[in-house]
PDB file of C-alpha atoms in Angstrom:
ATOM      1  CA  UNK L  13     -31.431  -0.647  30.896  1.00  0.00           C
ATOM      2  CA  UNK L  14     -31.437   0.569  27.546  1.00  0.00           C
ATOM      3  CA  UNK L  15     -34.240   0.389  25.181  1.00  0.00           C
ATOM      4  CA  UNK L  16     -35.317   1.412  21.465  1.00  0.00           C
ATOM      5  CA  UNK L  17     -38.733   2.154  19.874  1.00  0.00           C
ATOM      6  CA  UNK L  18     -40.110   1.628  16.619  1.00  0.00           C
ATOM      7  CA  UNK L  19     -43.698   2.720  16.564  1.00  0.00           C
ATOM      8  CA  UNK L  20     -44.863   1.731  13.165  1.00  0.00           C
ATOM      9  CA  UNK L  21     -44.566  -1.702  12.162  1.00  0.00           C
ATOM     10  CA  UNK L  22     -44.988  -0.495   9.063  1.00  0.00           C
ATOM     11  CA  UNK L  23     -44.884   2.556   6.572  1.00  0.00           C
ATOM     12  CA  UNK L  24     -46.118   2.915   3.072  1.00  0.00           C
ATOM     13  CA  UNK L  25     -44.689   5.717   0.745  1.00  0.00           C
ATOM     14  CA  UNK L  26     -45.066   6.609  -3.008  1.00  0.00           C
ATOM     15  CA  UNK L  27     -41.953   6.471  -4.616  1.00  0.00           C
ATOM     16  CA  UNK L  28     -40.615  10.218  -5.053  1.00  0.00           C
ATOM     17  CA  UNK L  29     -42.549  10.783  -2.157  1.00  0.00           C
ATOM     18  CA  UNK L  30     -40.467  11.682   1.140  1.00  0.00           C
ATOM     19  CA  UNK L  31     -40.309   8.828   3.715  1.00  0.00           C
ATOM     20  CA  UNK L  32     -39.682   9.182   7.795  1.00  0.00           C
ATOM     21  CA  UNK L  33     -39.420   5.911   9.682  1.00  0.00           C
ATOM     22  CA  UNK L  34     -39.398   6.727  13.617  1.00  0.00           C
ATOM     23  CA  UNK L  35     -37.355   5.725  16.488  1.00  0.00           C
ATOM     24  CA  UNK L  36     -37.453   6.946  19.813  1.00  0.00           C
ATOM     25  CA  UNK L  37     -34.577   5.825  22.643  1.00  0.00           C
ATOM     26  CA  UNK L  38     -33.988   5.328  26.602  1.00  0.00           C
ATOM     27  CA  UNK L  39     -30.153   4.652  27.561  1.00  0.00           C
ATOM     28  CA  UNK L  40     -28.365   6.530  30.053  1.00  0.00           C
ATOM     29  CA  UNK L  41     -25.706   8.624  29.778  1.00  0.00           C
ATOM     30  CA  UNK L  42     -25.364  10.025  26.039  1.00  0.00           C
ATOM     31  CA  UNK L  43     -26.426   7.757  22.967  1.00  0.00           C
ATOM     32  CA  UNK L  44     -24.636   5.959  20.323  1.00  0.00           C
ATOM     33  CA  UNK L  45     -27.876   5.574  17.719  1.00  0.00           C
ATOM     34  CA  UNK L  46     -27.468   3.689  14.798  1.00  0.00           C
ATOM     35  CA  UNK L  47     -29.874   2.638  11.681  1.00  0.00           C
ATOM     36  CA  UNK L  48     -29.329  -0.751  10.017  1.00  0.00           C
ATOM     37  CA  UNK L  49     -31.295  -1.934   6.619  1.00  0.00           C
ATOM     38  CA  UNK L  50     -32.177  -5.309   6.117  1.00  0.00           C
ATOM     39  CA  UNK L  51     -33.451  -6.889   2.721  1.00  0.00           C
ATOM     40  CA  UNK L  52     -34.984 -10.041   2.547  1.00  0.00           C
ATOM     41  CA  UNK L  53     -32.714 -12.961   3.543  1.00  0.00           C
ATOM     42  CA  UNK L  54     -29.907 -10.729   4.229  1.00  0.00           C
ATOM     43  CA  UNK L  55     -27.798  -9.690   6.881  1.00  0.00           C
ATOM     44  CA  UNK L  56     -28.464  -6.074   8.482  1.00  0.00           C
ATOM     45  CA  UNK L  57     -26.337  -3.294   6.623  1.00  0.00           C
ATOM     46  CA  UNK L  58     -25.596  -0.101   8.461  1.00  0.00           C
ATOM     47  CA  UNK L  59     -27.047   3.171   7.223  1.00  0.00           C
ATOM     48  CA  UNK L  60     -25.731   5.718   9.563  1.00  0.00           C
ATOM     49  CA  UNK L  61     -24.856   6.628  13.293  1.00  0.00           C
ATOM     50  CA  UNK L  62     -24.693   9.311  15.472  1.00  0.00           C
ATOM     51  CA  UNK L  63     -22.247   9.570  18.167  1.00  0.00           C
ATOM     52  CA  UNK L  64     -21.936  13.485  18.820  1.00  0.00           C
ATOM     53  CA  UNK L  65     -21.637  16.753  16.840  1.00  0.00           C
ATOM     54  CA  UNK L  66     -24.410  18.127  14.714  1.00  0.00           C
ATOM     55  CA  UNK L  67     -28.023  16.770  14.885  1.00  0.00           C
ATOM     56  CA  UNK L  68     -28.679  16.068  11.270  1.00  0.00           C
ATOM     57  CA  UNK L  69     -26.711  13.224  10.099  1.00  0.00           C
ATOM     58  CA  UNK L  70     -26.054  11.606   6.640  1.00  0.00           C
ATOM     59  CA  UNK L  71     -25.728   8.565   6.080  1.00  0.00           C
ATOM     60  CA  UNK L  72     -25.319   6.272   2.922  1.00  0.00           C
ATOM     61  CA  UNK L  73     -28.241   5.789   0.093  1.00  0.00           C
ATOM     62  CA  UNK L  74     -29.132   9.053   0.468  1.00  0.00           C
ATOM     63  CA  UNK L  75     -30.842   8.973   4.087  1.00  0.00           C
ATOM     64  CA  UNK L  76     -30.273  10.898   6.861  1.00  0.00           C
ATOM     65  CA  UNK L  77     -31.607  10.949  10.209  1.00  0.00           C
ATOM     66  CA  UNK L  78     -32.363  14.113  12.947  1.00  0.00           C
ATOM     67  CA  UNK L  79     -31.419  13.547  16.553  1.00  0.00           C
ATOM     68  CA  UNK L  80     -33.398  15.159  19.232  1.00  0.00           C
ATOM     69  CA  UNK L  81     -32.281  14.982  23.061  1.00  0.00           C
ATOM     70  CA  UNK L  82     -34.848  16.499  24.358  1.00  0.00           C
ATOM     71  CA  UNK L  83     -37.714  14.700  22.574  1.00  0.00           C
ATOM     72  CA  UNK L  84     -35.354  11.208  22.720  1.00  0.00           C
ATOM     73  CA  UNK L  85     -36.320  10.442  19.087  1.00  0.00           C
ATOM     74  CA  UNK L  86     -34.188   9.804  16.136  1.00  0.00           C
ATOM     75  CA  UNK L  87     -36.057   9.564  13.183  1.00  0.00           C
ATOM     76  CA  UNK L  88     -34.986   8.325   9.801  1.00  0.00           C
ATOM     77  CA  UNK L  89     -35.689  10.309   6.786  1.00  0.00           C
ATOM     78  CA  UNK L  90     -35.160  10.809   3.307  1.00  0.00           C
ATOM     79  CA  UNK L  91     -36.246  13.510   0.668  1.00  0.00           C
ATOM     80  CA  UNK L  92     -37.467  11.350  -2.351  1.00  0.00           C
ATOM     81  CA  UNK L  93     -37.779   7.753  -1.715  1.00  0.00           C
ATOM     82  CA  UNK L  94     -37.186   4.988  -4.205  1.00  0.00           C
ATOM     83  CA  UNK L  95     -39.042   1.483  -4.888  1.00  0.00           C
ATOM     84  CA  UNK L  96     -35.855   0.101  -4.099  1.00  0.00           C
ATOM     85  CA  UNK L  97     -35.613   1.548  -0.565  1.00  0.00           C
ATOM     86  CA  UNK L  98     -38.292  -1.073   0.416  1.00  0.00           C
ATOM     87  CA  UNK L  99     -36.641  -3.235   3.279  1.00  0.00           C
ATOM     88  CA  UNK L 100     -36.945  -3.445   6.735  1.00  0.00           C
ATOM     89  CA  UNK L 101     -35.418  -0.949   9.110  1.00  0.00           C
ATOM     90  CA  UNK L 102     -34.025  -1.285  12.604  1.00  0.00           C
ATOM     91  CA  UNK L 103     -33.023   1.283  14.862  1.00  0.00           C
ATOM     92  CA  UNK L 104     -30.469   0.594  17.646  1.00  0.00           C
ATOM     93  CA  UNK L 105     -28.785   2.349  20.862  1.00  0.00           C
ATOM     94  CA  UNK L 106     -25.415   1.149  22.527  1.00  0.00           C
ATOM     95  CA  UNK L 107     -24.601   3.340  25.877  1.00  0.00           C
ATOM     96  CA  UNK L 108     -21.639   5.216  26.576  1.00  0.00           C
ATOM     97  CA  UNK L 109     -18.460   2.963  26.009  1.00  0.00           C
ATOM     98  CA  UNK L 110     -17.182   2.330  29.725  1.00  0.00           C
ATOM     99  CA  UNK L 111     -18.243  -1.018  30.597  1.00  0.00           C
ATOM    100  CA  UNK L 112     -18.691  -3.997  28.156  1.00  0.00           C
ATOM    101  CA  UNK L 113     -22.469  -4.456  28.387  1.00  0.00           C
ATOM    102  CA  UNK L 114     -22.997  -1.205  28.001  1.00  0.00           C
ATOM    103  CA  UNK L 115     -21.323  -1.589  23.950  1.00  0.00           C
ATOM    104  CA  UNK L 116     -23.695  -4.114  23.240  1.00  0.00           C
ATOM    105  CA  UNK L 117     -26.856  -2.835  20.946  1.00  0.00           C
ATOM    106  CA  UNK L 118     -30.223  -3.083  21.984  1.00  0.00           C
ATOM    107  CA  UNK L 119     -32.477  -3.211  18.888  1.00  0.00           C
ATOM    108  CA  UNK L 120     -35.925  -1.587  18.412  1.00  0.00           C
ATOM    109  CA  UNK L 121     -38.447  -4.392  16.104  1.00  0.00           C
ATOM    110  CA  UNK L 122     -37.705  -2.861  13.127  1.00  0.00           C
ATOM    111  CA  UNK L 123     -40.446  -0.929  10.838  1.00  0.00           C
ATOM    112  CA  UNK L 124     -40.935  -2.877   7.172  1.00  0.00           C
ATOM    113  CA  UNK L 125     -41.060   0.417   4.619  1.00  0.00           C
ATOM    114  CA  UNK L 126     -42.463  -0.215   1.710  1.00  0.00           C
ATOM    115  CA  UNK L 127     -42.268   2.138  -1.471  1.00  0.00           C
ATOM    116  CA  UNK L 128     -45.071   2.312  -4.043  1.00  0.00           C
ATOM    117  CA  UNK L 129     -44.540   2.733  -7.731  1.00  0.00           C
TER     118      UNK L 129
ATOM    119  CA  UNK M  10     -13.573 -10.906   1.339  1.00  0.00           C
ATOM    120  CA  UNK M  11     -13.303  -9.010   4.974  1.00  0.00           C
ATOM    121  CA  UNK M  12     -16.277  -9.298   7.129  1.00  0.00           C
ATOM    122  CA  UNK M  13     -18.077 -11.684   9.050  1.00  0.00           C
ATOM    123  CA  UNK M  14     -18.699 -15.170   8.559  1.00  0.00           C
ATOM    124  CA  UNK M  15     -21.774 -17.638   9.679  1.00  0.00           C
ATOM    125  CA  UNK M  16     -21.940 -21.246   8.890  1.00  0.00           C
ATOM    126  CA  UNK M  17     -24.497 -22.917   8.109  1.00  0.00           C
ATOM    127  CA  UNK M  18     -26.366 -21.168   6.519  1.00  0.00           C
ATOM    128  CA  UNK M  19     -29.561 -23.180   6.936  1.00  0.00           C
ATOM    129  CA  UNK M  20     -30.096 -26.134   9.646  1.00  0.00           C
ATOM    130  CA  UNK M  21     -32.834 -28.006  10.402  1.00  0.00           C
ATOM    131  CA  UNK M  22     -32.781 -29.773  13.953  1.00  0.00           C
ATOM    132  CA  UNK M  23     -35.031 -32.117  15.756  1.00  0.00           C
ATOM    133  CA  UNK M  24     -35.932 -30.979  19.084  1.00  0.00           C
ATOM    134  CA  UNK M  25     -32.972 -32.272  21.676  1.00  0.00           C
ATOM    135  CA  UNK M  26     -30.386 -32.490  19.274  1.00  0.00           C
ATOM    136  CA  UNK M  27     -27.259 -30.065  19.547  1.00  0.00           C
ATOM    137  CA  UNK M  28     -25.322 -28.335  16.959  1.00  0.00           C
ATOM    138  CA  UNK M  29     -23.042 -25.582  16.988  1.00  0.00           C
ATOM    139  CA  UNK M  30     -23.292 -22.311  14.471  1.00  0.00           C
ATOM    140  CA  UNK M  31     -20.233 -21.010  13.749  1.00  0.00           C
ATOM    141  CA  UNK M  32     -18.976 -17.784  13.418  1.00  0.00           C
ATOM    142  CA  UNK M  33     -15.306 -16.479  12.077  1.00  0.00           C
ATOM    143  CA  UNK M  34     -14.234 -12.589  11.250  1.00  0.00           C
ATOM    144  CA  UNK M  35     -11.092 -11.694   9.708  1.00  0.00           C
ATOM    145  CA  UNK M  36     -11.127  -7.839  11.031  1.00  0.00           C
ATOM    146  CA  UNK M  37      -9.285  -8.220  14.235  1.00  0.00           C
ATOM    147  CA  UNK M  38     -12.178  -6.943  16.146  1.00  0.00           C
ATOM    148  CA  UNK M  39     -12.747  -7.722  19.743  1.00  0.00           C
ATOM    149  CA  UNK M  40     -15.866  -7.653  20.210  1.00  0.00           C
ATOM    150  CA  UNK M  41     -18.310 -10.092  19.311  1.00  0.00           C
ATOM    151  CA  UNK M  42     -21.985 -10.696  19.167  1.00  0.00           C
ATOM    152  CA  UNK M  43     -25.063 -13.120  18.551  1.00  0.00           C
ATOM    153  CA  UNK M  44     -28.249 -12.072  18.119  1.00  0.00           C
ATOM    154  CA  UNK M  45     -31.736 -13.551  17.136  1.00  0.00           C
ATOM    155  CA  UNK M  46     -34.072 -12.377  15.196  1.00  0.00           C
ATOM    156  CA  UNK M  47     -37.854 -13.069  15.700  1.00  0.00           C
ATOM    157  CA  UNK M  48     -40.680 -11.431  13.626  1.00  0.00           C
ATOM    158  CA  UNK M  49     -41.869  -8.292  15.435  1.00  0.00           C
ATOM    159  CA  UNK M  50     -38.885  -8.550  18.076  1.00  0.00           C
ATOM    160  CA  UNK M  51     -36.224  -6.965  16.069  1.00  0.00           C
ATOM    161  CA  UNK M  52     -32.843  -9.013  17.524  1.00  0.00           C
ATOM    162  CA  UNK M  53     -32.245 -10.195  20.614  1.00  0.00           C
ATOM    163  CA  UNK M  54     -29.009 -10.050  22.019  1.00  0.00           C
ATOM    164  CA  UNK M  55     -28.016 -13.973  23.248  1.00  0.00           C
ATOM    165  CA  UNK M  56     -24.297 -13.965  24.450  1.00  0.00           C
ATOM    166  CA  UNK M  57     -21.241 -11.176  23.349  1.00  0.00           C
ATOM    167  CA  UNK M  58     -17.921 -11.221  24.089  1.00  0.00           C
ATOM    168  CA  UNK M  59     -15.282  -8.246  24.646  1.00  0.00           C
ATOM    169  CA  UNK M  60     -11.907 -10.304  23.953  1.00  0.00           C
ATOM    170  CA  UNK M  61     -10.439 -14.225  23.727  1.00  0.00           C
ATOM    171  CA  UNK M  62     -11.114 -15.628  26.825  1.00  0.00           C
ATOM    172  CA  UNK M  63     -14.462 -13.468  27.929  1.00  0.00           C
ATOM    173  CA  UNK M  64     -18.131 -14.198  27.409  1.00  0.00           C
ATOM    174  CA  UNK M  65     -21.111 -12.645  29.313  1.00  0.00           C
ATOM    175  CA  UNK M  66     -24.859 -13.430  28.537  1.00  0.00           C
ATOM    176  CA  UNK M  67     -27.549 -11.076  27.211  1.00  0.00           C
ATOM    177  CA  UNK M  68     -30.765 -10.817  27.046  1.00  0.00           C
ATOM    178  CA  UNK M  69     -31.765 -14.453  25.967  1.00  0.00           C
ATOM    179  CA  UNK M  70     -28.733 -16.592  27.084  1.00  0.00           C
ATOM    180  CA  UNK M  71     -31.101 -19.687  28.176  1.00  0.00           C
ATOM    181  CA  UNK M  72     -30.202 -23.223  25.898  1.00  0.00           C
ATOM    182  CA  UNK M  73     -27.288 -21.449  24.717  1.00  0.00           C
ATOM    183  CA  UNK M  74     -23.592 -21.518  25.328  1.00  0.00           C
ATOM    184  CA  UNK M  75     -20.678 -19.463  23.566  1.00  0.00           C
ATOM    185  CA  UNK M  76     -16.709 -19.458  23.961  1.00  0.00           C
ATOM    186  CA  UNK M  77     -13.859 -17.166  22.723  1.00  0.00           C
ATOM    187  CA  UNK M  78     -10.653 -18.853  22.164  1.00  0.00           C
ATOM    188  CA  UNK M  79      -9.662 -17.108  19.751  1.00  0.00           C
ATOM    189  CA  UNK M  80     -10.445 -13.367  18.843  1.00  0.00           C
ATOM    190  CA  UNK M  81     -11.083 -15.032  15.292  1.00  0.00           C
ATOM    191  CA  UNK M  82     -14.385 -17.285  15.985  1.00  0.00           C
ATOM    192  CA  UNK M  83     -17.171 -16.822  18.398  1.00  0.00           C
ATOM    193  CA  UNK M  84     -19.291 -20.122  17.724  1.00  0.00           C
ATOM    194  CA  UNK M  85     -23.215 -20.405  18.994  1.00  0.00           C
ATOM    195  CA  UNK M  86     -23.858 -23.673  20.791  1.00  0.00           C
ATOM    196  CA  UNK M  87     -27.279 -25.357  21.202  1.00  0.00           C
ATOM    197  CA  UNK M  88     -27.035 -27.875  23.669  1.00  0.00           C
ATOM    198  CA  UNK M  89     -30.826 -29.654  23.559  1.00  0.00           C
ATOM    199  CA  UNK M  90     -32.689 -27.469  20.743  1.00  0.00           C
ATOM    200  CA  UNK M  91     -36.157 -27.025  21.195  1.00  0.00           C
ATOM    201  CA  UNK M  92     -38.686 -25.254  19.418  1.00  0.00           C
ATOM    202  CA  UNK M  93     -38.577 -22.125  20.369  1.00  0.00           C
ATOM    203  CA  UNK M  94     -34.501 -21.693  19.167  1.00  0.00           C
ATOM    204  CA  UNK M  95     -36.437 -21.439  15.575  1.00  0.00           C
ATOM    205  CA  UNK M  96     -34.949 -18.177  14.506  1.00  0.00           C
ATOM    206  CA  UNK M  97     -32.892 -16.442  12.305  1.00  0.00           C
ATOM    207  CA  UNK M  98     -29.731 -16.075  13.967  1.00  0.00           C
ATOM    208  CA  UNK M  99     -27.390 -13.245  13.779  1.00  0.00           C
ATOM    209  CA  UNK M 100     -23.411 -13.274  14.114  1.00  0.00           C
ATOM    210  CA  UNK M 101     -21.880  -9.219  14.141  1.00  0.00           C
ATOM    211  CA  UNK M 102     -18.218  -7.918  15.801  1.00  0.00           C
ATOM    212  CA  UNK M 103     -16.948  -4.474  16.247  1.00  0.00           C
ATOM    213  CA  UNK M 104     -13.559  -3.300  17.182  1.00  0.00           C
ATOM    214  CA  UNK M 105     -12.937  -1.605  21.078  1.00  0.00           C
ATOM    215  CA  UNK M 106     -12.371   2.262  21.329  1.00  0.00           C
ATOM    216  CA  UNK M 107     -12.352   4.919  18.819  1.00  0.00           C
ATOM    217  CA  UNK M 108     -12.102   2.192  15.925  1.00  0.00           C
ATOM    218  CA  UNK M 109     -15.699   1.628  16.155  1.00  0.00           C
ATOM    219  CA  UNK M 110     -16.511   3.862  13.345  1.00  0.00           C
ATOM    220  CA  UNK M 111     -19.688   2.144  12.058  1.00  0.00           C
ATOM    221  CA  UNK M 112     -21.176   0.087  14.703  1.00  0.00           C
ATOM    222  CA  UNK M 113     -21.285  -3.362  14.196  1.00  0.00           C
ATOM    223  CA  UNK M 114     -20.353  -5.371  10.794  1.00  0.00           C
ATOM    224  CA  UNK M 115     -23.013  -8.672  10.859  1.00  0.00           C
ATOM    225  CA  UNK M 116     -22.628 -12.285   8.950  1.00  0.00           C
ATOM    226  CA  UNK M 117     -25.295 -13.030   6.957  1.00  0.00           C
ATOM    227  CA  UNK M 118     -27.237 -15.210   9.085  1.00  0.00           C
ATOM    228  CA  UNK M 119     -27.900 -18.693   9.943  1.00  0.00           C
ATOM    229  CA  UNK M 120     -31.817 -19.665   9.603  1.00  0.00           C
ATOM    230  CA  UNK M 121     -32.413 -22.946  12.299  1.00  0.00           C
ATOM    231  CA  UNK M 122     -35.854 -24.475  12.277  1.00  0.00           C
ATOM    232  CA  UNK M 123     -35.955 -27.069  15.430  1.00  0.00           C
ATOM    233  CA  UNK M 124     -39.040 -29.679  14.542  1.00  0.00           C
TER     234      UNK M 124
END
């Protein structure tokens, strides 16, 4: 069974600041990893994904996040954060695409990031 | 708009009643989703569905029942709510195959408080 991580419920930053929320995975096979934002009563908007290719990936508002096979992580980041980045922030894993259970996403419990003024 | 569409957006039930949330997406994608969403749980997946016609339960299936006549709508059924359905609940689809280029597009939500 898959499964997601979030070990920070959650993370204070001063704006300007940089920011790192954390994420760390079990699936087998290799992972599709996602980030989603949520802001309060709203739906969850996706950030960014990594399916394969380089480690470092971009993603929209500015964030990125580094995957790492060996240490299973894949940590959010961005360089300077803003007040408005303050939402909460799930992290989610769907399995290689060959059966249909295995497209479903398993969510971690999501880390609430706040950014200080 | 395109996207993904849950109705209603707030409910309030008493405990045994039933209702049905609904959920409609106009992107042709075939596969569908409902999640809940608990505070310090992230979302759950309850039931998805990978075409019209085929449903298959996930993590937290019990009280709840889904169909897929359509690739259009994907409603939520509660058959006797009870307290513990009190959630925000979660609608999302994504297309098959190489299509899926951002994971999964999600409604907006559907907040049910059983009393």
């Amino acid at each position: 069974a898959q499964s997601v991580a979030q070990p920070e419920d959650q993370v204070n930053v001063a704006e300007g600041n940089p920011l790192t929320v954390k994420c760390t995975y079990s699936v087998s096979g290799n992972p599709y990893l996602f980030w989603y934002v949520q802001y309060p009563n709203r739906g969850l908007q996706f950030l960014l994904k990594y399916i394969t290719g380089d480690n470092l990936v971009k993603g929209s508002y500015g964030f990125e996040a580094e995957f790492n096979k060996s240490q299973t992580s894949f940590h959010l980041k961005k360089p300077s954060a803003l007040v408005s980045d303050s939402a909460l922030y799930f992290c989610a894993v769907r399995g290689p695409v060959r059966s249909g259970s295995a497209r479903q996403l398993t969510f971690g419990s999501g880390t609430q990031l706040t950014v200080l003024p | 708009n395109a996207g993904v569409t849950q109705t209603p957006k707030f409910q309030v039930l008493k405990t045994g009643q039933s209702m049905t949330l609904q959920c409609a997406q106009d992107m042709n994608h075939e596969y569908m989703s409902w999640y809940r969403q608990d505070p310090g749980m992230g979302l759950r997946l309850i039931h998805y569905s990978v075409g019209a016609g085929i449903t298959d339960q996930g993590e937290v299936p019990n009280g709840y029942n889904v169909s897929r006549s359509t690739t259009e709508d994907f409603p939520l059924r509660l058959l006797s709510a009870a307290p513990s359905q009190t959630s925000v609940y979660f609608c999302a689809s994504t297309p098959a195959g190489g299509r899926a280029v951002n994971g999964y597009t999600f409604g907006s939500g559907t907040r049910l408080t059983v009393v």
